[in-house]
C-alpha positions as a LaTeX table, in Angstrom:
\begin{tabular}{lrrr}
\hline
Residue & $x$ (\AA) & $y$ (\AA) & $z$ (\AA) \\
\hline
Unk1 & $-5.61$ & $-18.08$ & 9.38 \\
Unk2 & $-7.67$ & $-15.31$ & 7.82 \\
Unk3 & $-11.03$ & $-16.53$ & 6.57 \\
Unk4 & $-11.40$ & $-13.66$ & 4.12 \\
Unk5 & $-9.12$ & $-11.24$ & 2.29 \\
Unk6 & $-9.98$ & $-8.89$ & $-0.59$ \\
Unk7 & $-8.44$ & $-9.43$ & $-4.00$ \\
Unk8 & $-6.43$ & $-6.32$ & $-4.89$ \\
Unk9 & $-7.69$ & $-4.07$ & $-7.65$ \\
Unk10 & $-5.35$ & $-3.15$ & $-10.53$ \\
Unk11 & $-2.67$ & $-0.76$ & $-9.28$ \\
Unk12 & $-4.08$ & $-0.67$ & $-5.76$ \\
Unk13 & $-1.69$ & 0.38 & $-2.99$ \\
Unk14 & $-1.10$ & $-2.45$ & $-0.48$ \\
Unk15 & $-2.27$ & $-0.16$ & 2.33 \\
Unk16 & $-5.59$ & 0.31 & 0.49 \\
Unk17 & $-6.11$ & $-3.46$ & 0.32 \\
Unk18 & $-5.63$ & $-3.59$ & 4.10 \\
Unk19 & $-8.12$ & $-0.72$ & 4.49 \\
Unk20 & $-10.71$ & $-2.64$ & 2.51 \\
Unk21 & $-10.03$ & $-5.70$ & 4.68 \\
Unk22 & $-10.66$ & $-3.60$ & 7.80 \\
Unk23 & $-13.99$ & $-2.31$ & 6.43 \\
Unk24 & $-15.16$ & $-5.83$ & 5.55 \\
Unk25 & $-13.91$ & $-7.37$ & 8.80 \\
Unk26 & $-16.65$ & $-5.55$ & 10.69 \\
Unk27 & $-14.26$ & $-4.58$ & 13.48 \\
Unk28 & $-15.20$ & $-1.33$ & 15.16 \\
Unk29 & $-11.64$ & $-0.72$ & 16.35 \\
Unk30 & $-8.63$ & $-0.34$ & 14.11 \\
Unk31 & $-6.41$ & $-2.05$ & 16.67 \\
Unk32 & $-8.47$ & $-5.23$ & 16.49 \\
Unk33 & $-7.82$ & $-5.46$ & 12.75 \\
Unk34 & $-4.11$ & $-4.61$ & 13.11 \\
Unk35 & $-3.69$ & $-7.33$ & 15.74 \\
Unk36 & $-5.58$ & $-9.81$ & 13.57 \\
Unk37 & $-3.46$ & $-9.07$ & 10.49 \\
Unk38 & $-0.10$ & $-8.92$ & 12.26 \\
Unk39 & $-0.34$ & $-11.66$ & 14.89 \\
Unk40 & $-1.00$ & $-9.57$ & 17.98 \\
Unk41 & 1.14 & $-6.53$ & 17.16 \\
Unk42 & $-0.51$ & $-3.16$ & 17.68 \\
Unk43 & 1.67 & $-1.31$ & 15.13 \\
Unk44 & 2.94 & $-2.19$ & 11.69 \\
Unk45 & 4.40 & $-0.18$ & 8.83 \\
Unk46 & 1.34 & $-1.00$ & 6.74 \\
Unk47 & 1.17 & 2.50 & 5.23 \\
Unk48 & 4.65 & 2.28 & 3.71 \\
Unk49 & 4.93 & 2.71 & $-0.04$ \\
Unk50 & 8.05 & 0.53 & $-0.24$ \\
Unk51 & 7.40 & $-3.16$ & 0.43 \\
Unk52 & 8.15 & $-4.45$ & 3.88 \\
Unk53 & 7.34 & $-7.45$ & 6.07 \\
Unk54 & 3.62 & $-6.65$ & 6.21 \\
Unk55 & 3.00 & $-8.41$ & 2.89 \\
Unk56 & 4.48 & $-11.83$ & 3.80 \\
Unk57 & 2.96 & $-11.64$ & 7.31 \\
Unk58 & $-0.54$ & $-11.23$ & 5.90 \\
Unk59 & $-0.13$ & $-13.61$ & 2.97 \\
Unk60 & 1.19 & $-16.34$ & 5.30 \\
Unk61 & $-2.27$ & $-16.37$ & 6.90 \\
Unk62 & $-4.04$ & $-17.00$ & 3.58 \\
Unk63 & $-4.49$ & $-20.25$ & 1.68 \\
Unk64 & $-1.39$ & $-21.18$ & $-0.31$ \\
Unk65 & $-1.36$ & $-19.65$ & $-3.78$ \\
Unk66 & $-4.22$ & $-17.20$ & $-3.15$ \\
Unk67 & $-1.97$ & $-14.18$ & $-3.66$ \\
Unk68 & 1.65 & $-14.13$ & $-4.83$ \\
Unk69 & 4.15 & $-12.16$ & $-2.75$ \\
Unk70 & 6.21 & $-11.15$ & $-5.78$ \\
Unk71 & 3.13 & $-9.89$ & $-7.60$ \\
Unk72 & 2.02 & $-7.95$ & $-4.53$ \\
Unk73 & 5.44 & $-6.30$ & $-4.20$ \\
Unk74 & 5.70 & $-5.40$ & $-7.89$ \\
Unk75 & 2.08 & $-4.39$ & $-8.55$ \\
Unk76 & 0.99 & $-2.86$ & $-5.23$ \\
Unk77 & 4.02 & $-1.04$ & $-3.82$ \\
Unk78 & 6.53 & 1.44 & $-5.21$ \\
Unk79 & 9.18 & $-1.28$ & $-5.55$ \\
Unk80 & 9.50 & $-0.64$ & $-9.34$ \\
Unk81 & 9.88 & 3.10 & $-8.74$ \\
Unk82 & 12.53 & 2.89 & $-6.02$ \\
Unk83 & 14.53 & 0.17 & $-7.79$ \\
Unk84 & 14.34 & 1.63 & $-11.30$ \\
Unk85 & 18.10 & 2.35 & $-11.39$ \\
Unk86 & 19.14 & $-1.04$ & $-10.04$ \\
Unk87 & 20.53 & $-3.75$ & $-12.29$ \\
Unk88 & 18.05 & $-6.59$ & $-12.99$ \\
Unk89 & 20.06 & $-9.05$ & $-10.87$ \\
Unk90 & 20.09 & $-6.61$ & $-7.92$ \\
Unk91 & 16.32 & $-6.10$ & $-8.20$ \\
Unk92 & 15.83 & $-9.86$ & $-8.27$ \\
Unk93 & 17.95 & $-10.30$ & $-5.11$ \\
Unk94 & 15.99 & $-7.60$ & $-3.26$ \\
Unk95 & 12.71 & $-9.10$ & $-4.44$ \\
Unk96 & 13.79 & $-12.56$ & $-3.30$ \\
Unk97 & 14.70 & $-11.28$ & 0.20 \\
Unk98 & 11.40 & $-9.40$ & 0.45 \\
Unk99 & 9.55 & $-12.57$ & $-0.60$ \\
Unk100 & 11.23 & $-14.39$ & 2.28 \\
Unk101 & 9.95 & $-11.78$ & 4.74 \\
Unk102 & 13.26 & $-10.02$ & 5.24 \\
Unk103 & 13.42 & $-6.27$ & 5.64 \\
Unk104 & 15.13 & $-4.39$ & 2.85 \\
Unk105 & 16.32 & $-0.83$ & 3.23 \\
Unk106 & 16.99 & 1.26 & 0.17 \\
Unk107 & 19.42 & 3.91 & 1.37 \\
Unk108 & 18.24 & 6.56 & $-1.09$ \\
Unk109 & 14.72 & 6.35 & 0.32 \\
Unk110 & 15.93 & 7.06 & 3.84 \\
Unk111 & 18.21 & 9.88 & 2.70 \\
Unk112 & 15.80 & 11.75 & 0.47 \\
Unk113 & 12.29 & 10.79 & 1.50 \\
Unk114 & 10.66 & 12.25 & 4.56 \\
Unk115 & 7.71 & 9.93 & 5.18 \\
Unk116 & 6.29 & 12.30 & 7.79 \\
Unk117 & 5.55 & 14.79 & 5.01 \\
Unk118 & 4.01 & 12.37 & 2.53 \\
Unk119 & 0.25 & 12.58 & 2.67 \\
Unk120 & $-1.71$ & 10.01 & 0.64 \\
Unk121 & $-2.96$ & 11.36 & $-2.69$ \\
Unk122 & $-5.78$ & 10.49 & $-5.07$ \\
Unk123 & $-7.17$ & 11.55 & $-8.41$ \\
Unk124 & $-10.82$ & 12.68 & $-8.32$ \\
Unk125 & $-11.43$ & 11.21 & $-11.80$ \\
Unk126 & $-9.90$ & 7.83 & $-10.84$ \\
Unk127 & $-12.05$ & 7.97 & $-7.70$ \\
Unk128 & $-15.21$ & 8.41 & $-9.78$ \\
Unk129 & $-14.23$ & 5.70 & $-12.27$ \\
Unk130 & $-13.39$ & 3.24 & $-9.47$ \\
Unk131 & $-16.73$ & 3.90 & $-7.78$ \\
Unk132 & $-18.53$ & 3.24 & $-11.04$ \\
Unk133 & $-16.48$ & 0.16 & $-11.98$ \\
Unk134 & $-15.99$ & $-1.50$ & $-8.56$ \\
Unk135 & $-18.58$ & 0.14 & $-6.33$ \\
Unk136 & $-15.84$ & 1.66 & $-4.18$ \\
Unk137 & $-12.79$ & 3.86 & $-4.59$ \\
Unk138 & $-9.30$ & 2.79 & $-3.61$ \\
Unk139 & $-5.87$ & 4.32 & $-3.16$ \\
Unk140 & $-3.73$ & 3.90 & $-6.30$ \\
Unk141 & $-0.05$ & 3.17 & $-5.78$ \\
Unk142 & 0.94 & 5.33 & $-8.76$ \\
Unk143 & $-0.57$ & 8.38 & $-7.05$ \\
Unk144 & 1.86 & 7.88 & $-4.13$ \\
Unk145 & 5.01 & 8.39 & $-6.23$ \\
Unk146 & 7.04 & 11.14 & $-4.55$ \\
Unk147 & 6.74 & 14.57 & $-6.19$ \\
Unk148 & 4.03 & 13.32 & $-8.58$ \\
Unk149 & 1.42 & 16.05 & $-8.72$ \\
Unk150 & $-0.63$ & 14.99 & $-11.75$ \\
Unk151 & $-2.53$ & 11.77 & $-12.40$ \\
Unk152 & $-0.68$ & 9.80 & $-15.08$ \\
Unk153 & $-4.02$ & 8.57 & $-16.49$ \\
Unk154 & $-6.18$ & 11.70 & $-16.48$ \\
Unk155 & $-3.65$ & 14.54 & $-16.40$ \\
Unk156 & $-5.47$ & 16.34 & $-13.58$ \\
Unk157 & $-4.00$ & 17.45 & $-10.27$ \\
Unk158 & $-3.91$ & 14.89 & $-7.47$ \\
Unk159 & $-5.68$ & 15.74 & $-4.24$ \\
Unk160 & $-3.57$ & 15.46 & $-1.11$ \\
Unk161 & $-5.36$ & 13.85 & 1.83 \\
Unk162 & $-3.78$ & 16.28 & 4.28 \\
Unk163 & $-6.23$ & 15.40 & 7.06 \\
Unk164 & $-4.54$ & 11.98 & 7.29 \\
Unk165 & $-1.36$ & 12.24 & 9.30 \\
Unk166 & 1.28 & 10.00 & 7.70 \\
Unk167 & 2.35 & 8.70 & 11.13 \\
Unk168 & $-1.18$ & 7.33 & 11.65 \\
Unk169 & $-0.90$ & 4.99 & 8.65 \\
Unk170 & 0.90 & 2.47 & 10.89 \\
Unk171 & $-2.13$ & 1.78 & 13.07 \\
Unk172 & $-5.21$ & 3.35 & 11.47 \\
Unk173 & $-7.13$ & 2.49 & 8.33 \\
Unk174 & $-8.31$ & 5.29 & 6.06 \\
Unk175 & $-10.22$ & 3.75 & 3.15 \\
Unk176 & $-10.47$ & 6.26 & 0.33 \\
Unk177 & $-14.28$ & 6.05 & 0.36 \\
Unk178 & $-14.33$ & 7.04 & 4.03 \\
Unk179 & $-11.98$ & 9.97 & 3.43 \\
Unk180 & $-13.78$ & 11.54 & 0.49 \\
\hline
\end{tabular}
């Protein structure tokens, strides 16, 4: 059971929530936090933009009702983006399976998305606003939409965090405040 977990900010990427947990955990090593969050595993696809089993694994360690799996999937991953062409009943079925902790694979993601080339992105104006409003910046899920180059809120170019290797997002935490 986790004794603490941060409440996600509006539009915060799930990975960013985990980064903030790592910072507040006080652990010096990333692996300690990964093992704590994922019951002894040293790797997890926590940096994925499509929802996976990381959400139910973490939420199962929190008090019942603290955070809703469905809300986390819809508000903090790119589930709405990748399922935008699905019928409502198909989306609901996928969402139900994800809520039960089952892995879902959207074929179009595997065919057309090369995760090894997707560096996390952020908007410098969102960064400044988040720092002023919350005291810290966080990764926005909307900024991770493939091929999106401009912030949908501010209309400025997104900054690619090209120093963060996408493959490292499975075992390392890069809070936006630490990167910038």
